[in-house]
Short mmCIF file of C-alpha atoms and ligand atoms in Angstrom, two decimals:
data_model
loop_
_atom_site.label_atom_id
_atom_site.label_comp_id
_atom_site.label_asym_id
_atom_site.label_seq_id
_atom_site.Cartn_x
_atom_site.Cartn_y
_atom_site.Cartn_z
CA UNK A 1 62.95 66.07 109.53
CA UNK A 2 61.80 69.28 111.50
CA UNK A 3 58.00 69.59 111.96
CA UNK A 4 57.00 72.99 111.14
CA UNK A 5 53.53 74.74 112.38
CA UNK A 6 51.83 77.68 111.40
CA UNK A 7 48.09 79.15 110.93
CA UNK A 8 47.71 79.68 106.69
CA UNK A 9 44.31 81.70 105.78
CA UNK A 10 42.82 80.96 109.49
CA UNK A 11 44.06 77.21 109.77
CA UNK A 12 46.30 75.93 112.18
CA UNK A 13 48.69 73.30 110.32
CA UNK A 14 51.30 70.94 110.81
CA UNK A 15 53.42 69.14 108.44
CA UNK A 16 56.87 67.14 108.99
CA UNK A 17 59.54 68.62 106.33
CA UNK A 18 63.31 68.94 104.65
CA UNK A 19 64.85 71.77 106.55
CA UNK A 20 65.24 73.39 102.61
CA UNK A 21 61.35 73.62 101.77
CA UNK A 22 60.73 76.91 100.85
CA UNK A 23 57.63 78.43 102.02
CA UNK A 24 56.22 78.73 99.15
CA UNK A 25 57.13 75.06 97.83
CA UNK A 26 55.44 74.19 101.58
CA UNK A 27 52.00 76.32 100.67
CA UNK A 28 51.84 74.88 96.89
CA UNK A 29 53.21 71.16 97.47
CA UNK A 30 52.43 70.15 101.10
CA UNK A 31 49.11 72.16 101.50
CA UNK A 32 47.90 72.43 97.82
CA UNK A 33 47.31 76.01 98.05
CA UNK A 34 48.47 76.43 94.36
CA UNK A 35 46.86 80.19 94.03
CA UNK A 36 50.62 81.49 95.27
CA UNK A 37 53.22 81.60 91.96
CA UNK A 38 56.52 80.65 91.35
CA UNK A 39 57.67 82.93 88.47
CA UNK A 40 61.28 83.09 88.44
CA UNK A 41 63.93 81.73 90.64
CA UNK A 42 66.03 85.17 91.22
CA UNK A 43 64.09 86.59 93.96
CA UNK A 44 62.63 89.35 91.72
CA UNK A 45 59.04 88.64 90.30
CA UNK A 46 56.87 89.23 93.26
CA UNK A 47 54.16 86.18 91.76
CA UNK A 48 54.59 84.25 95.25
CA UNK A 49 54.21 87.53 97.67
CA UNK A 50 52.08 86.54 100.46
CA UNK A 51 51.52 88.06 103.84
CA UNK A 52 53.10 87.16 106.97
CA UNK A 53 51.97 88.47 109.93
CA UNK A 54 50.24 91.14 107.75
CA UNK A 55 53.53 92.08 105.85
CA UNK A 56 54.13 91.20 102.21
CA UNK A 57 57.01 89.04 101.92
CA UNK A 58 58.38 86.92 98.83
CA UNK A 59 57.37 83.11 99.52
CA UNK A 60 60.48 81.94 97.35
CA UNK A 61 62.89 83.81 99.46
CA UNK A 62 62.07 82.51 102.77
CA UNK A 63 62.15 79.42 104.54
CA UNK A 64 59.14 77.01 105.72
CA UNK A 65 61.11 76.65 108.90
CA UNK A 66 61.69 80.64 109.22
CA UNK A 67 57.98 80.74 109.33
CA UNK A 68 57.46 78.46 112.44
CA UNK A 69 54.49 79.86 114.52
CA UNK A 70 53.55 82.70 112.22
CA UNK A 71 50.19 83.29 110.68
CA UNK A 72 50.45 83.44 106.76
CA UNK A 73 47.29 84.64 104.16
CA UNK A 74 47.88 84.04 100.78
CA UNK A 75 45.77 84.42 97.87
CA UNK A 76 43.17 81.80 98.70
CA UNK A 77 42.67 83.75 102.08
CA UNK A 78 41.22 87.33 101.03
CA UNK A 79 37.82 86.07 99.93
CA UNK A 80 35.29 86.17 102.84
CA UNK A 81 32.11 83.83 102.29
CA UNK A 82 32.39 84.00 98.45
CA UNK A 83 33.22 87.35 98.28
CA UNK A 84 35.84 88.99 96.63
CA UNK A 85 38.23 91.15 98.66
CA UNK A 86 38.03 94.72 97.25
CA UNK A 87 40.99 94.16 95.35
CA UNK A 88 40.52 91.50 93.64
CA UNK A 89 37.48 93.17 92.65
CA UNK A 90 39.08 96.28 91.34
CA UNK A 91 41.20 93.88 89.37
CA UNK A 92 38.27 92.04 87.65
CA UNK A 93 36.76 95.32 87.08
CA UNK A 94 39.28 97.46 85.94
CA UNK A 95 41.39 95.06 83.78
CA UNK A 96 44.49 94.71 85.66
CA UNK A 97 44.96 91.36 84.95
CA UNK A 98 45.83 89.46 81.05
CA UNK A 99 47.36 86.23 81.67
CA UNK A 100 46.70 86.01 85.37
CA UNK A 101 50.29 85.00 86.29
CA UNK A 102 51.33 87.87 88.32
CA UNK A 103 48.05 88.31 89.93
CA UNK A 104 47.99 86.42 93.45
CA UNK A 105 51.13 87.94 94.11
CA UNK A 106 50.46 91.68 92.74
CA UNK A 107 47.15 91.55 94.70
CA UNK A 108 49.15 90.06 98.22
CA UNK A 109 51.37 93.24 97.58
CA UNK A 110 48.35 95.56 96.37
CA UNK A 111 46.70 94.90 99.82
CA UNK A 112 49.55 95.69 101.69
CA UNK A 113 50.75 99.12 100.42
CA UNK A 114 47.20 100.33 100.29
CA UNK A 115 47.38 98.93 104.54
CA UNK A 116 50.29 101.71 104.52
CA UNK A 117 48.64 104.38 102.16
CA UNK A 118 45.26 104.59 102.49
CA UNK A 119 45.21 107.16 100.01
CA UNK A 120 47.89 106.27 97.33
CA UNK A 121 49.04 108.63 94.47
CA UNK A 122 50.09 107.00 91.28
CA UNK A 123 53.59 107.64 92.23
CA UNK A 124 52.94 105.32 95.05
CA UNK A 125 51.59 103.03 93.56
CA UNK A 126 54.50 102.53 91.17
CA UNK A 127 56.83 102.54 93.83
CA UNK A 128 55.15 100.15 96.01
CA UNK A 129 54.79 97.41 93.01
CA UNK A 130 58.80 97.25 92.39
CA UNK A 131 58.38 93.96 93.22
CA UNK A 132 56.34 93.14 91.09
CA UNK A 133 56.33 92.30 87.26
CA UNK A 134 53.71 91.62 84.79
CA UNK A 135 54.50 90.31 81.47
CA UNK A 136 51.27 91.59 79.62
CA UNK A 137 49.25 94.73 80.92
CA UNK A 138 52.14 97.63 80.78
CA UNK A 139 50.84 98.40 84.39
CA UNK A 140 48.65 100.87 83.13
CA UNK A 141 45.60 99.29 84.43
CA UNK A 142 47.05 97.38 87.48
CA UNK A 143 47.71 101.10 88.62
CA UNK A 144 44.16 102.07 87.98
CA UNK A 145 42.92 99.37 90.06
CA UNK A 146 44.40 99.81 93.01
CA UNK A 147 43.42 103.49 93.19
CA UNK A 148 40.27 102.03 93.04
CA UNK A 149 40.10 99.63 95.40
CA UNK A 150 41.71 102.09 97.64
CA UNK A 151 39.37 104.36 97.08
CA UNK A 152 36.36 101.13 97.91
CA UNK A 153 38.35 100.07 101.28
CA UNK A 154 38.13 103.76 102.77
CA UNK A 155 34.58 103.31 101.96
CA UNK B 1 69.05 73.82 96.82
CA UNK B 2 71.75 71.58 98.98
CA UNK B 3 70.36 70.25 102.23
CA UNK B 4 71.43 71.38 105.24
CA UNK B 5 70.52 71.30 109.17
CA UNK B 6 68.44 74.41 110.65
CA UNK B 7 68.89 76.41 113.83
CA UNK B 8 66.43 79.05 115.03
CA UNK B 9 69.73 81.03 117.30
CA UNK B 10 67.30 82.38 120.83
CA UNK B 11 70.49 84.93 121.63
CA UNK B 12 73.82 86.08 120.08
CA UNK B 13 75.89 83.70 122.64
CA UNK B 14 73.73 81.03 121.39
CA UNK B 15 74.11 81.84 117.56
CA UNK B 16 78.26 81.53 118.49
CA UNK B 17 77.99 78.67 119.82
CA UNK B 18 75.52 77.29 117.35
CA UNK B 19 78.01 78.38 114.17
CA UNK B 20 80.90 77.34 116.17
CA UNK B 21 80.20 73.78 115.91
CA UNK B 22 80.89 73.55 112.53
CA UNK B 23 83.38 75.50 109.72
CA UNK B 24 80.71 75.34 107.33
CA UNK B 25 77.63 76.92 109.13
CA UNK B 26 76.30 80.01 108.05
CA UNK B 27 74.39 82.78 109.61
CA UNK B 28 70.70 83.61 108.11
CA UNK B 29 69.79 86.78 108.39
CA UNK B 30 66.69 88.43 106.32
CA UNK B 31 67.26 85.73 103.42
CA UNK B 32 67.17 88.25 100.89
CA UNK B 33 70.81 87.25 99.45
CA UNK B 34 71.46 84.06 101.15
CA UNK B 35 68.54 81.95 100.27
CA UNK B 36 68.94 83.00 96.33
CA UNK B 37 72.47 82.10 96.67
CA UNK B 38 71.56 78.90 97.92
CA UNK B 39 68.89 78.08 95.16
CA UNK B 40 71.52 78.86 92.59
CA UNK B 41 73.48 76.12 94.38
CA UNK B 42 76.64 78.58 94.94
CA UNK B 43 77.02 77.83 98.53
CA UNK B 44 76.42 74.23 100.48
CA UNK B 45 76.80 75.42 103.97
CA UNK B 46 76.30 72.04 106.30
CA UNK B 47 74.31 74.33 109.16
CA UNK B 48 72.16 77.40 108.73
CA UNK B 49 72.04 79.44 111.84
CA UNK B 50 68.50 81.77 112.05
CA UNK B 51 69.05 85.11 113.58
CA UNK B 52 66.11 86.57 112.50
CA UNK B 53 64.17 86.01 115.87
CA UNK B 54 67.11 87.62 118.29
CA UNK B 55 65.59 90.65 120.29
CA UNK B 56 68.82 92.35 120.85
CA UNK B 57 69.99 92.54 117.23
CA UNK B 58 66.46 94.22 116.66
CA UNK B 59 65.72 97.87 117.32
CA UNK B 60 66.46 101.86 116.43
CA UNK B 61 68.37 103.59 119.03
CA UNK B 62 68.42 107.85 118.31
CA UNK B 63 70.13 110.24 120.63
CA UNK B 64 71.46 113.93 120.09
CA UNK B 65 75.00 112.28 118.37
CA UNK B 66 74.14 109.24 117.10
CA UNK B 67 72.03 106.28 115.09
CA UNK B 68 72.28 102.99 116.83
CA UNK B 69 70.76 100.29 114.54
CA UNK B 70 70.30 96.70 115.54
CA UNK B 71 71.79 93.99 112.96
CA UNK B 72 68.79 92.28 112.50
CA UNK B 73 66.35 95.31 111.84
CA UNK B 74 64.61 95.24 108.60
CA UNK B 75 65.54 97.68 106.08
CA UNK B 76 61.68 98.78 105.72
CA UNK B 77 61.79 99.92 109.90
CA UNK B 78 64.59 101.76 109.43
CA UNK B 79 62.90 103.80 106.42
CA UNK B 80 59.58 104.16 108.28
CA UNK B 81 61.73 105.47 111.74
CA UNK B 82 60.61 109.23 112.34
CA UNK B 83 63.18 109.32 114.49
CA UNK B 84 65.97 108.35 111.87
CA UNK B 85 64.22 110.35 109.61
CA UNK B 86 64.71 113.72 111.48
CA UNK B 87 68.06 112.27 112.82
CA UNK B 88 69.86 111.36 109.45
CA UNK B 89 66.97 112.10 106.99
CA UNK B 90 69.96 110.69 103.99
CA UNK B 91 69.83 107.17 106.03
CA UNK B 92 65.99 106.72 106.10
CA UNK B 93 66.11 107.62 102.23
CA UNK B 94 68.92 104.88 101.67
CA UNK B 95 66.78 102.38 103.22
CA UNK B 96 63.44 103.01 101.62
CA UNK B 97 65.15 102.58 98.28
CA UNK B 98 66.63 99.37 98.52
CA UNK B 99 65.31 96.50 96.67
CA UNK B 100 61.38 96.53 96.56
CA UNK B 101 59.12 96.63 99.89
CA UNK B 102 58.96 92.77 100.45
CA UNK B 103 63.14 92.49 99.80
CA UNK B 104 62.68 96.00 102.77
CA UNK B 105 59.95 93.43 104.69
CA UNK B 106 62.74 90.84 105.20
CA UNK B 107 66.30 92.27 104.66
CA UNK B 108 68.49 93.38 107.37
CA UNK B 109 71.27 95.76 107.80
CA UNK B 110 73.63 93.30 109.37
CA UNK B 111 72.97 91.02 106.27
CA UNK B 112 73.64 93.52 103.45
CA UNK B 113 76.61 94.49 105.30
CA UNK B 114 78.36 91.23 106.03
CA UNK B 115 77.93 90.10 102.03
CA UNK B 116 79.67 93.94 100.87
CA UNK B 117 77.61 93.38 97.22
CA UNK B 118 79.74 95.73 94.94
CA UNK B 119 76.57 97.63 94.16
CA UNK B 120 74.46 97.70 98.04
CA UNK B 121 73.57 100.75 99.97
CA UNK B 122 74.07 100.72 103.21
CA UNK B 123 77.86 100.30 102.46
CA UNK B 124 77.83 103.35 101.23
CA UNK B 125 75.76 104.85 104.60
CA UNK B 126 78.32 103.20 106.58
CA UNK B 127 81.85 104.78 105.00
CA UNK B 128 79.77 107.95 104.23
CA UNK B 129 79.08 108.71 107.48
CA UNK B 130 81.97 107.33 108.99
CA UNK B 131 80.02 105.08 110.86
CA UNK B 132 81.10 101.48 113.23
CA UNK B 133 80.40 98.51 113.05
CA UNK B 134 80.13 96.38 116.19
CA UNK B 135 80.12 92.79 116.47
CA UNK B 136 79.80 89.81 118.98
CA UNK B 137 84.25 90.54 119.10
CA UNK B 138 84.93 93.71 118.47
CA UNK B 139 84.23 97.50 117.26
CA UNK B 140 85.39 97.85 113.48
CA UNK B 141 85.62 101.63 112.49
CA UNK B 142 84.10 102.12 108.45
CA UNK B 143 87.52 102.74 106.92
CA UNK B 144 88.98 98.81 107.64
CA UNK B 145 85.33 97.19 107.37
CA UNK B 146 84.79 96.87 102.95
CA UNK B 147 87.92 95.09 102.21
CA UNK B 148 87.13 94.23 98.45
CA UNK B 149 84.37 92.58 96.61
CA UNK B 150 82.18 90.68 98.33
CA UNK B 151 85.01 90.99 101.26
CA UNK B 152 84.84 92.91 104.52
CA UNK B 153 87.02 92.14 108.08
CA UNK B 154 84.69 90.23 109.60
CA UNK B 155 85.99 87.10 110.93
CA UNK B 156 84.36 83.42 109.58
CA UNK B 157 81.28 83.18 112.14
CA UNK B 158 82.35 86.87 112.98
CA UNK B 159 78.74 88.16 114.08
CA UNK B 160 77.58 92.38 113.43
CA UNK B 161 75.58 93.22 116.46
CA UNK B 162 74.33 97.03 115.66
CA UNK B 163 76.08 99.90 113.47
CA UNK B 164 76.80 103.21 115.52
CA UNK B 165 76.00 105.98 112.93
CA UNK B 166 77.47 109.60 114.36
CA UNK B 167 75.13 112.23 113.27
CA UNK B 168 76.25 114.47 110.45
CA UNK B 169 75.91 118.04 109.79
CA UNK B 170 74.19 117.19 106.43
CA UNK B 171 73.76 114.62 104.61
CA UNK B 172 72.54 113.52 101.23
CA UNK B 173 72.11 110.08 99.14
CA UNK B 174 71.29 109.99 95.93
CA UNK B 175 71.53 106.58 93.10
CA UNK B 176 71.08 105.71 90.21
CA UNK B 177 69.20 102.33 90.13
CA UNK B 178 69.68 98.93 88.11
CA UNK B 179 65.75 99.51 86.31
CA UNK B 180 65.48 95.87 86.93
CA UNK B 181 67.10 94.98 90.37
CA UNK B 182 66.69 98.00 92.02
CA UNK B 183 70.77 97.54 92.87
CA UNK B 184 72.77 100.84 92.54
CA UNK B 185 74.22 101.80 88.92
CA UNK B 186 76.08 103.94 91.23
CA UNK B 187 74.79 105.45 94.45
CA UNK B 188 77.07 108.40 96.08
CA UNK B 189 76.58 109.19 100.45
CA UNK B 190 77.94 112.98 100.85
CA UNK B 191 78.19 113.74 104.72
CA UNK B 192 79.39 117.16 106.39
CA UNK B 193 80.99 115.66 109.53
CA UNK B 194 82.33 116.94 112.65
CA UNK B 195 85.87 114.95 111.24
CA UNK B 196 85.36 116.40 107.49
CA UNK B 197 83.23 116.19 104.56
CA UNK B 198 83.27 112.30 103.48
CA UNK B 199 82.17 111.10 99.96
CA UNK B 200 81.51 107.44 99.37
CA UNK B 201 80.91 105.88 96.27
CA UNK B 202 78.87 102.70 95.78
CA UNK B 203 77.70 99.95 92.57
CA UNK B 204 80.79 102.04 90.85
CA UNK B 205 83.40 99.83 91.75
CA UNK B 206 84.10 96.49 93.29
CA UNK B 207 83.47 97.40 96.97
CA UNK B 208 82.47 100.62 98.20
CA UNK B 209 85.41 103.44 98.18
CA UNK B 210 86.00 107.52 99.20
CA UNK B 211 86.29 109.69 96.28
CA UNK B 212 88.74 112.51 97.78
CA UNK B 213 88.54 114.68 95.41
CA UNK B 214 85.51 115.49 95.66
CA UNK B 215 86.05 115.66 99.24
CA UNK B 216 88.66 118.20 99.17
CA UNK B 217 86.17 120.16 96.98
CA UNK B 218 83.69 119.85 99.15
CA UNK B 219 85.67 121.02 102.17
CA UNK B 220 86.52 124.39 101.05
CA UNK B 221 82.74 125.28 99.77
CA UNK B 222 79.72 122.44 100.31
CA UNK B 223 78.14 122.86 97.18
CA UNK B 224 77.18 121.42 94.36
CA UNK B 225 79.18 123.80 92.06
CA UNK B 226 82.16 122.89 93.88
CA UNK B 227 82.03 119.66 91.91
CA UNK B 228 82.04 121.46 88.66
CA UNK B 229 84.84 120.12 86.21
CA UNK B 230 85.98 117.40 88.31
CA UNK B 231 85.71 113.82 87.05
CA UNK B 232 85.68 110.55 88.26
CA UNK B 233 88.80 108.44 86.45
CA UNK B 234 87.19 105.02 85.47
CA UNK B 235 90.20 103.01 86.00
CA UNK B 236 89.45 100.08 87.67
CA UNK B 237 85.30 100.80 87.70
CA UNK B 238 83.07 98.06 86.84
CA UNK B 239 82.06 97.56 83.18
CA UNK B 240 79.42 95.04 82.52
CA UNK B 241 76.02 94.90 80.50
CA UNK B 242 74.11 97.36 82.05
CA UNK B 243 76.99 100.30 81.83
CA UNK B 244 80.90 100.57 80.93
CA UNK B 245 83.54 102.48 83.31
CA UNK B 246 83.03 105.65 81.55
CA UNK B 247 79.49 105.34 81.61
CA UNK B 248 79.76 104.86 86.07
CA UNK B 249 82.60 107.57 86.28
CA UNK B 250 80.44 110.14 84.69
CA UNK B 251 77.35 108.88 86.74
CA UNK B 252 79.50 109.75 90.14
CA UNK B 253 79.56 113.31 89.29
CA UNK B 254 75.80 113.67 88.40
CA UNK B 255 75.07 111.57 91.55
CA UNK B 256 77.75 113.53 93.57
CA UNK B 257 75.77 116.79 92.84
CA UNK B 258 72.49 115.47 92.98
CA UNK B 259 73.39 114.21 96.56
CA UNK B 260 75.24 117.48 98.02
CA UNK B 261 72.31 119.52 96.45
CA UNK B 262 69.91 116.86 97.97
CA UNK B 263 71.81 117.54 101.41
CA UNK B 264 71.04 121.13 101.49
C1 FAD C 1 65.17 91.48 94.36
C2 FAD C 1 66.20 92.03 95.29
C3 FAD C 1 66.61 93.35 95.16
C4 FAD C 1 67.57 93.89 96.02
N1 FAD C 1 67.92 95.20 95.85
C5 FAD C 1 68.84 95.74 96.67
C6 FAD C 1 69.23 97.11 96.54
O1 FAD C 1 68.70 97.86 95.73
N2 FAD C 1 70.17 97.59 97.39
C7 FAD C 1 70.76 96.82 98.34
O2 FAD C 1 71.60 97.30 99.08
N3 FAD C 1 70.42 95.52 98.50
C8 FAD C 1 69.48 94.96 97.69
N4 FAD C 1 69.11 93.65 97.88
C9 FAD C 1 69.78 92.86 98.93
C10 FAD C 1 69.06 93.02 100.26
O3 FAD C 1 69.28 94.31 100.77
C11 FAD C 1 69.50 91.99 101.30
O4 FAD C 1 68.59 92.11 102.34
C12 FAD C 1 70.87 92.15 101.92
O5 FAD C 1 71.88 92.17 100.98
C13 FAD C 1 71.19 90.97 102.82
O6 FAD C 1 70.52 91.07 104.04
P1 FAD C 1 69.75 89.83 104.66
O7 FAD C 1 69.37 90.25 106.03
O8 FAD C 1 68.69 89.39 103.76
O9 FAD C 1 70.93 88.76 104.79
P2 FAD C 1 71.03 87.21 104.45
O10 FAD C 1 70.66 86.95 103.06
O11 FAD C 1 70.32 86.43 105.50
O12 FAD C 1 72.61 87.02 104.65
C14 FAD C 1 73.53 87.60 103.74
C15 FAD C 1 74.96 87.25 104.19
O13 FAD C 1 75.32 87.94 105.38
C16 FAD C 1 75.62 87.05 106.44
N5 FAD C 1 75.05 87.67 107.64
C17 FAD C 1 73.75 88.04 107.82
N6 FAD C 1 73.59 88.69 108.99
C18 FAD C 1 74.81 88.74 109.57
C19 FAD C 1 75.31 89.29 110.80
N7 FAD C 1 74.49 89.94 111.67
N8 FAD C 1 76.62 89.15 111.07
C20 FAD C 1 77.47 88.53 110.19
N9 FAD C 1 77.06 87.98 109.04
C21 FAD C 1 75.75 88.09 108.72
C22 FAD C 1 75.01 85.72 106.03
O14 FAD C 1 75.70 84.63 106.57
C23 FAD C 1 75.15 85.76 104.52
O15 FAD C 1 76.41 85.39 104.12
C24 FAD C 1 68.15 93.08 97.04
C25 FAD C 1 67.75 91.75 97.18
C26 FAD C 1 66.79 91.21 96.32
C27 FAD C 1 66.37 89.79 96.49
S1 FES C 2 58.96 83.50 92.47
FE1 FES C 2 59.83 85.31 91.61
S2 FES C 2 60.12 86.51 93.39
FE2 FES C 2 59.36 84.68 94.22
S1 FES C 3 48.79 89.52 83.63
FE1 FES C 3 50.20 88.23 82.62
S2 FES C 3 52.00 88.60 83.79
FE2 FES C 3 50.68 90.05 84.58
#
């Protein structure tokens, strides 16, 4: 079995595995970092985007191995002592979030776009979240969030 | 997913030589096809060869006649390039609509050429604008590269090193996409080229194709009235649950104006 390494949410880690682990079965059954989703198994739901190297990628659709020496953040990364990231905040505050299922992910990809557009239009936003589906909210206030916590990261 | 043994290739001669040890090794590229073929259990390949990390399949090369892209650069550098966007504005469109960004984060040119998915893009960059494809053998010119569904002339272990793009006159992509998948209904590359006007119609059929006719219409005025009253035939165009033959053949019309308007 290949011994993979990699830093997740500021950690250096090690674990021996199956050449097949995906990375996200690695973050959610070797490390226990269960915040990342598994929502379909076509590639297409966006609930286990995480970042790697500081681009959004989906978990499911790349291999543990593939990420050998690369620094990943996932969902249980963006807080900083006990604080929300601006995001997530945005979400909590302007209802983009029902269920909760999409969320880790739709955040993770959230984050990034708004890395690339400081200053998003709704167009943007709409584009930028292809990869992403939610089941319950219609979008309408998962859009209205991240203009907001675009808006809160400019400052 | 099947087991299978891993290799992280450091060069092109090394990925070879990797794949060559076994018939039923296959290359990884971005993931974005292979790994959900693989979950779905519809491949067991024995050894994956990683080509993700090779610095000389990565990179944008832009001069006065031509687009050199590496095989292994990501779909979402090729939309961001300035450079590809002044060169071939069309090609840095094609790319930025493909998938979602995270499939753009990971996903490769090489990759989506090498599988030839009935309903991909960059097929339809590639016969569009008449580009080549070179691998680790040889230089394969767009007209003898899509061979069928799914099918193109590479080789088993064949490797695509970069795609030489000439620079067009004008060019213009326009598709319709899947709502769900982001895949093209149908997705139509006009190009005014030093060798002719070239029309190349993808998700239509099963692999990429030319549609002449518009061609020839295109050649004695490039406009999008020159298209008026000429049809697609849907003979032989796909029909499945999200649209029937006559649904795509109309679509290649609207798409085939859309795109020569688009290319000014
Ligand atoms: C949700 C989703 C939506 C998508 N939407 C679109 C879309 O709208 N339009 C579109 O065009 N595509 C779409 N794709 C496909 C995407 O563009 C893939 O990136 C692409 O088809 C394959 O590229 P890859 O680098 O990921 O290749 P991989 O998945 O790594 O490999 C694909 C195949 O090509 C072979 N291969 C890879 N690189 C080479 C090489 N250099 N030489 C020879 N063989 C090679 C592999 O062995 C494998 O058989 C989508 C994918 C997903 C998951
Ligand atoms: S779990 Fe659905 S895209 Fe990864
Ligand atoms: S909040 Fe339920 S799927 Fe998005």
């Amino acid at each position: 079995m290949p011994t993979v390494s990699m830093t997740v949410n500021g950690k250096s880690v090690s674990r021996d595995i199956e050449d097949r682990t995906l990375l996200v079965e690695f973050l959610r059954d070797h490390l226990g970092l269960t915040g990342t989703h598994v929502g379909c198994d076509t590639s297409q739901c966006g609930a286990c985007v995480v970042h790697i190297d500081g681009k959004s990628v989906k978990s499911c659709t790349m291999l543990a191995v593939q990420a050998e020496g690369v620094t990943v953040t996932t969902i249980e990364g963006l807080a900083t002592d006990g604080k929300l990231h601006p995001m997530q905040e945005a979400f909590r505050e302007h209802h983009g979030l029902q269920c909760g299922f999409c969320t880790p992910g739709m955040v993770m990809s959230a984050v990034d776009l708004v890395k690339r557009h400081p200053n998003p239009s709704e167009e943007t936003i709409r584009h930028g979240l292809e990869g992403n589906i939610c089941r319950c909210t219609g979008y309408h206030n998962i859009v209205r969030a991240v203009q907001a916590a675009a808006t809160n990261m400019r400052g | 997913m099947y087991n299978f043994t891993y290799h992280r290739a450091s060069s092109v001669s090394d990925a070879a030589k990797l794949l060559g040890q076994d018939a039923e090794s296959k290359i990884l590229a971005g993931g974005q096809t292979l790994l959900p073929t693989l979950k779905q259990r519809l491949a067991q390949p024995s050894h994956v060869v990683d080509i993700g990390g090779i610095g000389e399949l990565q990179g944008i090369k832009v001069s006065a006649d031509k687009v050199v892209i590496g095989a292994g650069t990501r779909h979402a550098a090729v939309a961001m390039s300035a450079e590809v966007a002044r060169a071939i504005p069309a090609l840095a469109k094609l790319a930025g609509g493909i998938g979602d960004p995270q499939v753009r984060n990971m996903g490769t040119i090489g990759g989506s050429l090498a599988n030839n998915d009935p309903a991909a893009d960059y097929p339809a960059a590639v016969l569009g604008l008449g580009a080549t494809v070179h691998t680790n053998k040889r230089a394969i010119a767009a007209d003898d590269f899509f061979k069928g569904m799914f099918e193109t002339a590479l080789d088993d272990q064949e490797i695509i090193t970069s795609v030489e793009f000439p620079v067009p006159q004008k060019a213009g992509y326009m598709k319709f996409p899947n709502p769900a998948s982001r895949y093209a209904m149908v997705g139509v590359m006009v190009a005014q080229t030093k060798a002719g006007v070239r029309v190349a119609v993808t998700g239509a059929g099963p692999s990429v194709f030319r549609w002449q006719d518009a061609e020839k219409a295109l050649a004695s005025k490039f406009a999008a009235a020159a298209l008026d009253g000429l049809a697609a035939k849907a003979d032989g165009l796909n029909s499945d649950m999200h649209g029937s033959a006559e649904y795509r053949a109309h679509l290649i019309g609207v798409m085939a104006r859309r795109a020569v308007a688009e290319a000014g």
